[in-house]
Short mmCIF file of C-alpha atoms and ligand atoms in Angstrom, two decimals:
data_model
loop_
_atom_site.label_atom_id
_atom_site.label_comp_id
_atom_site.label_asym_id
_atom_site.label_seq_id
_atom_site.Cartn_x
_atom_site.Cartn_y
_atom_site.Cartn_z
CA UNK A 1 9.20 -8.57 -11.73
CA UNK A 2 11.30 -10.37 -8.86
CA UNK A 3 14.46 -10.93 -11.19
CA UNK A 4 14.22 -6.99 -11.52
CA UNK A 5 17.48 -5.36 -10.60
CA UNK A 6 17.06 -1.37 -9.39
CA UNK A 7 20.07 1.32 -9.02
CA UNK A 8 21.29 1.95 -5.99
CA UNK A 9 19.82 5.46 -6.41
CA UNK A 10 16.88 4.66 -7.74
CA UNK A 11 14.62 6.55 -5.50
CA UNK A 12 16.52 9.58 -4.82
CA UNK A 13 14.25 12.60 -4.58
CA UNK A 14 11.09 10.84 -4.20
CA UNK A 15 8.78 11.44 -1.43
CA UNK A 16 6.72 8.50 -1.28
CA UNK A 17 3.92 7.62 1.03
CA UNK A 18 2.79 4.34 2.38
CA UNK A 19 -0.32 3.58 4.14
CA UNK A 20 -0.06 0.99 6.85
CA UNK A 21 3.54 1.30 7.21
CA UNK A 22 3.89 0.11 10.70
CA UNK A 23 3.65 -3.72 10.17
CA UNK A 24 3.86 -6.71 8.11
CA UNK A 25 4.44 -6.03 4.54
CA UNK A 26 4.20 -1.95 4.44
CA UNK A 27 6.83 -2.18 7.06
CA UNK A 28 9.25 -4.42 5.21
CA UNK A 29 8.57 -1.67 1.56
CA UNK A 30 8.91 1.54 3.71
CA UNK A 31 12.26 0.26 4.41
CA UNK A 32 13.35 -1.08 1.87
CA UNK A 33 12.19 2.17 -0.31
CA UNK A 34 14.33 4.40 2.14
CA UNK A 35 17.18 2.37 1.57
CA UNK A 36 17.15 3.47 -2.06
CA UNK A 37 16.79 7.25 -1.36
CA UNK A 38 13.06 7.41 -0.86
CA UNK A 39 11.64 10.14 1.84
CA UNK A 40 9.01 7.94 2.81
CA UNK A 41 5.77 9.15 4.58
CA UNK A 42 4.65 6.30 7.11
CA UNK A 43 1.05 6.52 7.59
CA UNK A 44 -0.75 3.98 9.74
CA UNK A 45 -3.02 4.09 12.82
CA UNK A 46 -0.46 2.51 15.71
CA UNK A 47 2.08 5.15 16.84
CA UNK A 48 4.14 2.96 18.52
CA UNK A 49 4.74 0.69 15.19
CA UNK A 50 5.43 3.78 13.02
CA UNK A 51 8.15 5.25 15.31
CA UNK A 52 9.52 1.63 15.36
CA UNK A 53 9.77 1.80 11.46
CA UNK A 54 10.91 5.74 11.14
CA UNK A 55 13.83 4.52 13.71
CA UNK A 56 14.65 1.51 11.46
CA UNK A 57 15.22 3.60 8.27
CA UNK A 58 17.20 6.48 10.47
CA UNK A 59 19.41 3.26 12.15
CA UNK A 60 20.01 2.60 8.26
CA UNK A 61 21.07 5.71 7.31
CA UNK A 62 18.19 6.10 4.97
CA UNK A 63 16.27 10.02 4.14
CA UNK A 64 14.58 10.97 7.19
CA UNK A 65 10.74 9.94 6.98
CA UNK A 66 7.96 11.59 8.36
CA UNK A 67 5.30 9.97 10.80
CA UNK A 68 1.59 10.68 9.61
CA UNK A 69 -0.83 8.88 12.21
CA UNK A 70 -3.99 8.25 10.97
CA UNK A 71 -7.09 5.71 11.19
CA UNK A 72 -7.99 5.52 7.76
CA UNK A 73 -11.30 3.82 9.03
CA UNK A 74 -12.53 7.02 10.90
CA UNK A 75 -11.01 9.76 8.45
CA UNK A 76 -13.03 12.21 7.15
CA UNK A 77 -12.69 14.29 3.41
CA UNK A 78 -11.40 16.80 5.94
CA UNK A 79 -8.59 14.49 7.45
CA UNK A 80 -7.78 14.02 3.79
CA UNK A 81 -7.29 17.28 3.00
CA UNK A 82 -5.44 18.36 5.97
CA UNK A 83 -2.72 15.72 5.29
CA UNK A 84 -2.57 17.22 1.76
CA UNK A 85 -2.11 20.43 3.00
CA UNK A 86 0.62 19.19 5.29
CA UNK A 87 2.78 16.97 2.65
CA UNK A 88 2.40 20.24 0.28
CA UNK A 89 3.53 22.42 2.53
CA UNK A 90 6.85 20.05 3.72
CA UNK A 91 7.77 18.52 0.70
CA UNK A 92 5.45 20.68 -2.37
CA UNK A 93 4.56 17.35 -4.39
CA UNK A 94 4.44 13.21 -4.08
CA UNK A 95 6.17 10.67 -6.49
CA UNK A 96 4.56 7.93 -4.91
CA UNK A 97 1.26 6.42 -3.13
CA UNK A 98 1.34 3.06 -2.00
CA UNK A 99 -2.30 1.86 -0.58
CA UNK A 100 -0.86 -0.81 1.23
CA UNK A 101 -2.91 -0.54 4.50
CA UNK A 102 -5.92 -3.13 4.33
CA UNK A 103 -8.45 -4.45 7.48
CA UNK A 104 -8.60 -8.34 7.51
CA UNK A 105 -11.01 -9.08 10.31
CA UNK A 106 -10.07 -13.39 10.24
CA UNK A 107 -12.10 -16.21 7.85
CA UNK A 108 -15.75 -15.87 8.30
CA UNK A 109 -18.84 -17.39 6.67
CA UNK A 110 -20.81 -14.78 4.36
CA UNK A 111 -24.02 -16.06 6.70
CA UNK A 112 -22.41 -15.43 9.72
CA UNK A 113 -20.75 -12.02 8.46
CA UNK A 114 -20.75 -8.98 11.25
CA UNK A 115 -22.71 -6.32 9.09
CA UNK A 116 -20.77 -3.72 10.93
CA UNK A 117 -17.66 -5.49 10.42
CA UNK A 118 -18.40 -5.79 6.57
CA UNK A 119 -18.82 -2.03 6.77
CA UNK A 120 -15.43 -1.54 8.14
CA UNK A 121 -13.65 -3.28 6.26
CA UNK A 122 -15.10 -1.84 3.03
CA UNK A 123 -14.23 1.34 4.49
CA UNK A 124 -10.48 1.10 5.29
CA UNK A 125 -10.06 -0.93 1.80
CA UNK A 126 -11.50 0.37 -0.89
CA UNK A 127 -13.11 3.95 0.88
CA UNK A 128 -9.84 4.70 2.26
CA UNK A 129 -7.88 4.83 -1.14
CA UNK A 130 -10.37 6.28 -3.11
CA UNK A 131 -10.65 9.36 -0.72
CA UNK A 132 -7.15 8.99 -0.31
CA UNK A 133 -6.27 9.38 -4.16
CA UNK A 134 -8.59 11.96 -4.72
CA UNK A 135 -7.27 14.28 -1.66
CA UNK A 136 -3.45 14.16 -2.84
CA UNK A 137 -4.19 14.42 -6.75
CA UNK A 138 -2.81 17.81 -6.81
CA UNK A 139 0.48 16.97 -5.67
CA UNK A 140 0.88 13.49 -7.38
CA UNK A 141 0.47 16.03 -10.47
CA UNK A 142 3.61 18.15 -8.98
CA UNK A 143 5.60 15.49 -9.54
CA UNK A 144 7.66 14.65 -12.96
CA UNK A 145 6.34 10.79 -12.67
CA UNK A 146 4.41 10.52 -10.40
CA UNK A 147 3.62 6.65 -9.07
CA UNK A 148 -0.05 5.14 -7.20
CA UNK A 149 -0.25 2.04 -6.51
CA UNK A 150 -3.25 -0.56 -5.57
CA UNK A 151 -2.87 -3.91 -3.43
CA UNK A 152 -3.93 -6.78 -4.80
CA UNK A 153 -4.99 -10.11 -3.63
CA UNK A 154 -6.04 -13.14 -5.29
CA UNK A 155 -8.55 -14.24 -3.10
CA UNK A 156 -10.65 -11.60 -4.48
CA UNK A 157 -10.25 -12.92 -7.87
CA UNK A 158 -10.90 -16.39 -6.98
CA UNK A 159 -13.76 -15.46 -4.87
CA UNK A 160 -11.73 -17.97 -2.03
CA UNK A 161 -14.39 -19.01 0.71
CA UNK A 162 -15.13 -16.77 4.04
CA UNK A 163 -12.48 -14.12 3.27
CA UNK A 164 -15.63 -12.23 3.39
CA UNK A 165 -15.69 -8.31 2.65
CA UNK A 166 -11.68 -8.42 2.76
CA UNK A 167 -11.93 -10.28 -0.57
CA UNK A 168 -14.79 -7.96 -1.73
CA UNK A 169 -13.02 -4.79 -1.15
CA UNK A 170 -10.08 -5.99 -3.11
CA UNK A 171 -12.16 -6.70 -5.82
CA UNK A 172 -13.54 -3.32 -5.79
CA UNK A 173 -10.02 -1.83 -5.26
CA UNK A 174 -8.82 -3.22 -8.54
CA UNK A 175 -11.70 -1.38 -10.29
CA UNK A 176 -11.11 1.19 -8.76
CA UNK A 177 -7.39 0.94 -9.85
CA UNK A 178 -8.53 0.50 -13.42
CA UNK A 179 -10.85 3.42 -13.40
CA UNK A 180 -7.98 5.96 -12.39
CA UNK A 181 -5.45 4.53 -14.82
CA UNK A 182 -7.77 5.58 -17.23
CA UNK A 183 -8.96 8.80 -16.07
CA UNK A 184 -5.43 9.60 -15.34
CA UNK A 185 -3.47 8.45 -18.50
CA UNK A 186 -4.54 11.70 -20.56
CA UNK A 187 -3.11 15.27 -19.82
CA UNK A 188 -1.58 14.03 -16.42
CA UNK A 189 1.86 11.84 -16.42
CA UNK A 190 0.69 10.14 -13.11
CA UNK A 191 0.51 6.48 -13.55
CA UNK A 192 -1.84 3.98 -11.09
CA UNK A 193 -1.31 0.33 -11.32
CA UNK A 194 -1.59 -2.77 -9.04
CA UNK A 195 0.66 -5.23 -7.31
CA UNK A 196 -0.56 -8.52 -6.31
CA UNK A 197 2.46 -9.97 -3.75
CA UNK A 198 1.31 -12.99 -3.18
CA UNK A 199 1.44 -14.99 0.28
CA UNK A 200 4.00 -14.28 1.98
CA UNK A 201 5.49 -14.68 5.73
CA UNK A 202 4.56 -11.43 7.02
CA UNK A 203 1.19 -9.46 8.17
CA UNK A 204 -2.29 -11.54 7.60
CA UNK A 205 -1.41 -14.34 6.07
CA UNK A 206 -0.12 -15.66 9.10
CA UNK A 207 -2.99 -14.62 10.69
CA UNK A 208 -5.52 -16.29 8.50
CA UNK A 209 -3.40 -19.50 8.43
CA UNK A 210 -1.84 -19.81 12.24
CA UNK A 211 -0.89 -23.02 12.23
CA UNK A 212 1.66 -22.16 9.99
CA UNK A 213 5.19 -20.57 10.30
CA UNK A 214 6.51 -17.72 8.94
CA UNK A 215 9.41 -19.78 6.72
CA UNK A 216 6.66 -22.00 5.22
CA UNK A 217 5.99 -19.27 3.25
CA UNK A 218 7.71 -17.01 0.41
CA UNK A 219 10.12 -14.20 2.25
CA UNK A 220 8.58 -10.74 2.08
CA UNK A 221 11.96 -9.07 1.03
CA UNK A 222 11.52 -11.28 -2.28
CA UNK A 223 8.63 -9.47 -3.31
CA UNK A 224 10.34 -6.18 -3.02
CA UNK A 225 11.88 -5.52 -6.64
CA UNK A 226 7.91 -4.82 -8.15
CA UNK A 227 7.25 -1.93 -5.59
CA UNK A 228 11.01 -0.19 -6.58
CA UNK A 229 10.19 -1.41 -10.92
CA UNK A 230 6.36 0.73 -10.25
CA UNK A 231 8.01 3.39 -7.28
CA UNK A 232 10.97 3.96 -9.77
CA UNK A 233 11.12 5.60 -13.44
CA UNK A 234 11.62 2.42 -15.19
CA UNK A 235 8.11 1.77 -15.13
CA UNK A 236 7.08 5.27 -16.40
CA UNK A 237 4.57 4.92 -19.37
CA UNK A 238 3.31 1.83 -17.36
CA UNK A 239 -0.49 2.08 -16.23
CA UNK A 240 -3.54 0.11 -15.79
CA UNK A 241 -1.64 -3.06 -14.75
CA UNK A 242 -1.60 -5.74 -12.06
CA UNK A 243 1.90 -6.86 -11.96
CA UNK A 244 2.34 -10.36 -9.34
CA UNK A 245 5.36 -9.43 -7.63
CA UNK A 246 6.14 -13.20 -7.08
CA UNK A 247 6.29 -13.60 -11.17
N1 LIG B 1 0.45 -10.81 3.76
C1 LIG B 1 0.14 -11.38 2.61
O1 LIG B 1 0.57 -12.51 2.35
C2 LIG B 1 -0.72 -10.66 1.60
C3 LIG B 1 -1.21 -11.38 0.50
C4 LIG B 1 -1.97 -10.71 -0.46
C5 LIG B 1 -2.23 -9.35 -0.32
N2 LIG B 1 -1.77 -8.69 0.78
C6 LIG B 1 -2.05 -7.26 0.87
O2 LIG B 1 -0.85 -6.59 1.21
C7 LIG B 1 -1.13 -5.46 2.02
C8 LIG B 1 -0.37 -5.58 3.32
O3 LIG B 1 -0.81 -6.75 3.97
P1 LIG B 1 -0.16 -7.27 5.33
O4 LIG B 1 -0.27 -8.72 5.30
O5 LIG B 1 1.13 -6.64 5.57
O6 LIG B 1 -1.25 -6.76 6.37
P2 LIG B 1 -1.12 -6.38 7.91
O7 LIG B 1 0.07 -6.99 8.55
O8 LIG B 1 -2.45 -6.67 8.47
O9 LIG B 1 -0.82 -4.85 7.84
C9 LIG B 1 -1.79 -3.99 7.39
C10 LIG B 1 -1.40 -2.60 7.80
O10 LIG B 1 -2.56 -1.79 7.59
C11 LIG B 1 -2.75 -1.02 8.75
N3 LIG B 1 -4.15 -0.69 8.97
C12 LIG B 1 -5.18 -1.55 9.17
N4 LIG B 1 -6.29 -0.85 9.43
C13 LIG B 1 -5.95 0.46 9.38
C14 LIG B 1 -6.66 1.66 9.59
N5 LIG B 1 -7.95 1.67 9.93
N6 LIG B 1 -6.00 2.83 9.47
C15 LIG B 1 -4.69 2.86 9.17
N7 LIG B 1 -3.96 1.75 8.98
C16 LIG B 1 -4.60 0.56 9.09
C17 LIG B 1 -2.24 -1.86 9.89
O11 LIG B 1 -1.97 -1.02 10.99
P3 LIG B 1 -1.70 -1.64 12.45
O12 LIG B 1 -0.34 -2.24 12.38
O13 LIG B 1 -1.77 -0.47 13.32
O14 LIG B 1 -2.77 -2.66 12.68
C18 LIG B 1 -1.02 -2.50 9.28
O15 LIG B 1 0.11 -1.67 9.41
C19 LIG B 1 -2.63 -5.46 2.22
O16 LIG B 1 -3.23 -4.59 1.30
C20 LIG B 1 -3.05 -6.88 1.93
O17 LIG B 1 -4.37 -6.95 1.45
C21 LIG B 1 -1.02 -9.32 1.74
#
């Protein structure tokens, strides 16, 4: 999907949330999906790193985003529903969900792992988006088309050594993926699919491989074009996949 070309409107009228927003990739999406008309909801758990972002997008010119902290490791069903409340009563549906937000904790041997650790990680990457899905259901439904999104990575497919319970959650995440594509795809018009990006030069890959630069490795902004194709109405009708935004 990185030779697809969007509109320059393509995202008008869409409120569209990200999780994890404030840094590497989710940063680089939230504003690139404000530049083509999104109202983007940044949700992540540093402050600081969110108002950094919403400022980007209003520097830009972009909708005016909203700032939703939140520590996806600690929420609660509660938390959940209060932020569905919230979004319903500002903006009465959502045409997107991106679970972008995802612990990586460094490489670590499965006999050394940190139970606790494990237990964190699980939670923010495949507890978090469950809970999360479930909680804002009723306004992805709102929407004409409405858009969810999973976060792929291969090193859960390839089982790659000592990325631990990150890779594990992944895993899990892309079941979990699968399961509400296809609890989803009758009587509701709200499609969930997965993007893999890829390495790139941006958020833990250059933590998990420090001795390398940021311009060894592919450009975040040329992953872009997959979240606009699954954000966007071209990909209506599209559900169940895993699309490799560097494909
Ligand atoms: N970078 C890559 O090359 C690559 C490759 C394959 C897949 N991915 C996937 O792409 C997505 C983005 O990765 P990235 O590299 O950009 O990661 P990142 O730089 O580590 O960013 C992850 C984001 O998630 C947020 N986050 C972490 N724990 C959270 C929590 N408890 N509550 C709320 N937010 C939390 C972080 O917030 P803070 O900024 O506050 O820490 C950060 O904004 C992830 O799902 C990752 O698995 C990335």
């Amino acid at each position: 999907m990185k030779d697809y070309h969007p509109t320059a409107n393509l995202l008008n009228d869409r409120v569209i949330l990200v999780t994890g927003a404030g840094d590497g990739i989710g940063r680089v999406v939230a504003r690139r999906l404000a530049a083509y008309g999104a109202t983007v909801i940044l949700l992540g758990r540093t402050i600081r790193k969110l108002e950094q972002v919403y400022d980007e997008i209003e520097q830009t010119g972009g909708p005016k985003p909203a700032i939703y902290p939140m520590n996806l490791e600690g929420a609660s069903p509660k938390d959940y529903a209060d932020l569905a409340t919230i979004i319903g009563t500002e903006f009465g549906r959502l045409n997107g969900l991106l679970h972008n937000a995802a612990l990586f904790a460094g490489l670590t041997p499965l006999a050394n792992y940190d139970t606790a650790l494990w237990y964190r990680i699980v939670q923010v990457n495949v507890h978090a988006p469950f809970l999360l899905t479930q909680a804002l259901l009723g306004l992805l439904n709102r929407a004409p088309d409405a858009s969810v999104i999973f976060t792929a990575d291969q090193a859960s497919e390839t089982g790659r050594a000592y990325w631990g319970a990150y890779a594990v959650a992944k895993g899990s995440a892309e079941t979990l993926m699968k399961l509400w594509a296809n609890e989803l795809e009758t009587n509701t018009s709200i499609r969930v699919n997965s993007i893999d990006p890829g390495q790139v030069g941006a958020g833990l890959t250059l933590r998990a491989y420090p001795g390398r630069t940021p311009d060894e490795w592919v450009d975040p902004e040329a992953i872009i074009p997959t979240y606009l194709y699954l954000l966007g109405p071209d990909s209506k009708g599209v559900t169940g996949q895993l699309l490799r935004a560097q494909d």
